[in-house]
Amino acid sequence: MSKQKTATNGLLPYPVIVAATHGDVDAINAVLKHYEGYICALSTRRLYDENGCPRMCVDEGLRRRLEAKLTVKFLIFIA
Amino acid sequence: MKPNSHEEHKRHAFDSFCKKILRNEARDHYDEMKRQRDREVSFSELLAQEMDMLFLMDKYPSEQFNFSVLGHEVAIESEIIAQAIAALPEEKRDIILLAYFLDMTDGEIGAMLNLVRRTVQYKRTSSLQELKKFMEGNVNE
């Protein structure tokens, strides 16, 4: 029951967090993967095509910037 | 559950930490874009007047026409004006140069050339008429 709950509450497993903050590459990738959706959501912008129709579009530049920032910054987290 | 409460807390803390990083970075990005939008102007939207401020033309002495009057050097850039002034008799030329290029009053010019102020004014206005005639003639040719 408790295990199922932790799997669904959208949090990374504790060992992954510890490994990631110590610089483990796989763990860092797992963290980036975990926040991929949120990063995309933040970097989605409303653009207008030539007919003036609004269209949601992921800003690639912003997406990479957020990813890079996260990779650099979460290392200072004290697990 | 109790032994895991620390880990549980850290997982939540890590989650909110990461989201905070991302949120603030995204906010920074949009702020920067807004700042840039506020300041950025495309070339096509510049007024002609502002475009003129973007460049400088070099001035070469060889492209200027020099006249000397009472020890002052006067440089004139426009060819047509220089020709017209050169065509004037010397006294009238001096008066024109002193009045319009050295910004002197009729009284001051009169004192320097030993003339009455009224005479200077008469010569100045008649020189202007001559210049006008000369330059209109030039244009018509």
Coordinates of C-alpha atoms in Angstrom, one line a residue:
Chain A
M1 CA 0.0 0.0 0.0
S2 CA 2.7 2.5 1.1
K3 CA 4.9 1.5 -1.9
Q4 CA 2.1 2.0 -4.3
K5 CA 1.5 5.4 -2.8
T6 CA 5.1 6.5 -3.2
A7 CA 5.1 5.3 -6.8
T8 CA 2.2 7.5 -7.7
N9 CA 2.8 10.7 -5.7
G10 CA 5.2 12.0 -8.4
L11 CA 8.3 12.1 -6.2
L12 CA 11.8 10.7 -7.1
P13 CA 13.0 7.8 -4.9
Y14 CA 15.3 8.9 -2.2
P15 CA 18.4 6.9 -3.3
V16 CA 18.1 8.5 -6.8
I17 CA 18.1 12.0 -5.2
V18 CA 21.2 11.1 -3.1
A19 CA 23.0 9.7 -6.1
A20 CA 22.1 12.6 -8.3
T21 CA 23.3 15.2 -5.8
H22 CA 26.6 13.4 -5.6
G23 CA 27.0 13.6 -9.4
D24 CA 26.0 10.2 -10.6
V25 CA 25.3 10.5 -14.3
D26 CA 22.4 7.9 -14.5
A27 CA 20.7 9.5 -11.5
I28 CA 21.1 13.0 -13.0
N29 CA 19.5 11.7 -16.2
A30 CA 16.7 10.2 -14.1
V31 CA 16.1 13.5 -12.5
L32 CA 16.1 15.4 -15.8
K33 CA 13.7 12.7 -17.2
H34 CA 11.5 13.2 -14.2
Y35 CA 11.2 16.9 -14.7
E36 CA 11.0 16.7 -18.4
G37 CA 7.3 17.3 -18.4
Y38 CA 7.4 20.3 -16.1
I39 CA 10.3 21.8 -18.2
C40 CA 8.2 21.4 -21.4
A41 CA 5.2 22.9 -19.7
L42 CA 7.2 25.9 -18.6
S43 CA 8.8 26.4 -22.0
T44 CA 5.6 26.1 -23.9
R45 CA 4.6 29.4 -25.5
R46 CA 1.7 30.6 -27.4
L47 CA 2.8 31.5 -30.9
Y48 CA 0.8 32.9 -33.8
D49 CA 1.0 31.4 -37.3
E50 CA 0.7 33.5 -40.5
N51 CA -3.1 33.4 -40.2
G52 CA -3.0 34.7 -36.7
C53 CA -4.2 31.4 -35.1
P54 CA -2.7 30.8 -31.7
R55 CA -0.6 27.7 -31.5
M56 CA 1.2 26.2 -28.5
C57 CA 4.8 25.5 -29.2
V58 CA 7.8 24.4 -27.1
D59 CA 10.5 26.9 -27.1
E60 CA 13.6 24.7 -27.6
G61 CA 16.0 27.4 -26.5
L62 CA 14.2 27.9 -23.2
R63 CA 13.8 24.2 -22.7
R64 CA 17.6 23.6 -23.0
R65 CA 18.2 26.6 -20.8
L66 CA 15.9 25.2 -18.0
E67 CA 17.5 21.8 -18.3
A68 CA 21.0 23.2 -18.0
K69 CA 20.0 25.4 -15.1
L70 CA 18.5 22.4 -13.3
T71 CA 21.5 20.2 -13.9
V72 CA 23.8 22.8 -12.4
K73 CA 21.6 23.9 -9.5
F74 CA 20.2 20.7 -8.0
L75 CA 23.7 19.5 -7.2
I76 CA 23.8 21.9 -4.3
F77 CA 20.8 20.2 -2.7
I78 CA 21.7 18.6 0.6
A79 CA 20.0 15.2 0.7
Chain B
M1 CA 6.9 4.8 8.3
K2 CA 8.8 6.7 11.0
P3 CA 12.4 5.8 9.9
N4 CA 11.5 7.0 6.4
S5 CA 10.1 10.3 7.5
H6 CA 13.4 12.0 6.9
E7 CA 13.7 10.5 3.4
E8 CA 10.1 11.4 2.7
H9 CA 10.7 14.9 3.8
K10 CA 13.8 15.2 1.6
R11 CA 12.0 13.9 -1.4
H12 CA 9.4 16.5 -1.1
A13 CA 12.0 19.2 -0.4
F14 CA 14.0 18.1 -3.5
D15 CA 10.9 18.2 -5.6
S16 CA 9.9 21.7 -4.5
F17 CA 13.6 22.8 -4.8
C18 CA 13.8 21.6 -8.4
K19 CA 10.5 23.1 -9.3
K20 CA 11.5 26.4 -7.8
I21 CA 14.7 26.4 -9.8
L22 CA 12.8 25.8 -13.0
R23 CA 10.1 28.3 -12.3
N24 CA 12.5 31.1 -11.4
E25 CA 14.7 30.4 -14.4
A26 CA 11.7 30.5 -16.7
R27 CA 10.6 33.7 -15.1
D28 CA 14.1 35.2 -15.7
H29 CA 13.8 34.1 -19.3
Y30 CA 10.5 35.9 -19.8
D31 CA 11.7 39.0 -18.0
E32 CA 14.8 39.1 -20.2
M33 CA 12.7 38.8 -23.3
K34 CA 10.4 41.5 -22.1
R35 CA 13.3 43.8 -21.4
Q36 CA 14.7 43.1 -24.8
R37 CA 11.3 43.7 -26.5
D38 CA 11.0 47.0 -24.7
R39 CA 14.3 48.3 -25.9
E40 CA 14.7 46.6 -29.3
V41 CA 13.7 48.6 -32.4
S42 CA 14.0 47.2 -35.9
F43 CA 15.8 49.2 -38.5
S44 CA 12.7 49.5 -40.6
E45 CA 10.8 51.2 -37.8
L46 CA 13.5 53.8 -37.2
L47 CA 12.6 57.4 -38.2
A48 CA 14.7 58.9 -41.0
Q49 CA 16.0 61.3 -38.4
E50 CA 17.2 58.5 -36.1
M51 CA 18.8 56.7 -39.0
D52 CA 20.8 59.8 -39.8
M53 CA 22.3 59.6 -36.3
L54 CA 23.7 56.2 -37.0
F55 CA 26.4 57.3 -39.3
L56 CA 28.9 60.1 -39.8
M57 CA 30.3 61.5 -43.0
D58 CA 34.0 62.3 -43.0
K59 CA 34.9 65.9 -43.8
Y60 CA 37.9 66.3 -46.0
P61 CA 39.7 69.7 -46.4
S62 CA 40.0 69.0 -50.1
E63 CA 36.2 69.0 -50.5
Q64 CA 35.9 72.3 -48.8
F65 CA 36.3 75.8 -50.2
N66 CA 38.3 78.1 -48.1
F67 CA 37.9 81.8 -48.0
S68 CA 40.0 84.1 -45.8
V69 CA 38.5 87.3 -44.4
L70 CA 40.3 89.7 -42.1
G71 CA 42.6 86.9 -40.9
H72 CA 39.8 84.3 -40.3
E73 CA 39.6 81.1 -42.3
V74 CA 36.1 80.2 -43.4
A75 CA 35.4 76.7 -44.9
I76 CA 32.4 76.2 -47.0
E77 CA 31.3 72.7 -47.9
S78 CA 28.6 73.3 -50.5
E79 CA 30.1 73.8 -54.0
I80 CA 27.3 76.0 -55.3
I81 CA 27.4 78.4 -52.4
A82 CA 31.2 78.6 -52.6
Q83 CA 31.0 79.5 -56.3
A84 CA 28.4 82.1 -55.7
I85 CA 30.4 83.7 -52.9
A86 CA 33.5 83.6 -55.0
A87 CA 31.7 85.5 -57.8
L88 CA 31.0 88.4 -55.5
P89 CA 33.2 91.5 -55.4
E90 CA 35.7 91.3 -52.5
E91 CA 34.0 93.8 -50.1
K92 CA 30.6 92.2 -50.4
R93 CA 32.1 88.8 -50.0
D94 CA 33.8 89.8 -46.8
I95 CA 30.5 91.2 -45.4
I96 CA 28.7 88.0 -46.3
L97 CA 31.3 85.8 -44.7
L98 CA 31.5 87.9 -41.6
A99 CA 27.8 88.1 -41.2
Y100 CA 26.7 84.6 -41.9
F101 CA 29.7 82.4 -41.3
L102 CA 31.3 84.2 -38.3
D103 CA 28.0 85.4 -36.9
M104 CA 28.9 89.1 -36.6
T105 CA 26.4 91.9 -36.4
D106 CA 26.2 94.7 -38.9
G107 CA 27.6 97.1 -36.3
E108 CA 30.6 94.9 -35.6
I109 CA 31.4 94.5 -39.3
G110 CA 31.0 98.2 -39.8
A111 CA 33.5 98.9 -37.1
M112 CA 36.0 96.4 -38.6
L113 CA 35.7 97.7 -42.2
N114 CA 35.3 101.4 -41.3
L115 CA 31.8 101.6 -42.6
V116 CA 28.5 102.8 -41.2
R117 CA 26.2 100.1 -39.9
R118 CA 23.5 101.2 -42.4
T119 CA 26.0 100.8 -45.3
V120 CA 26.9 97.3 -44.1
Q121 CA 23.2 96.4 -44.0
Y122 CA 22.6 97.7 -47.5
K123 CA 25.6 95.9 -48.9
R124 CA 24.7 92.7 -47.1
T125 CA 21.1 92.6 -48.4
S126 CA 22.1 93.5 -51.9
S127 CA 24.8 90.8 -51.8
L128 CA 22.1 88.3 -50.8
Q129 CA 20.1 89.4 -53.9
E130 CA 23.2 88.9 -56.1
L131 CA 23.9 85.5 -54.5
K132 CA 20.2 84.5 -55.1
K133 CA 20.4 85.6 -58.7
F134 CA 23.7 83.8 -59.3
M135 CA 22.5 80.5 -57.7
E136 CA 19.1 80.6 -59.4
G137 CA 20.9 81.1 -62.7
N138 CA 23.2 78.2 -61.9
V139 CA 20.2 75.9 -61.1
N140 CA 18.4 76.9 -64.3
E141 CA 21.4 76.0 -66.4

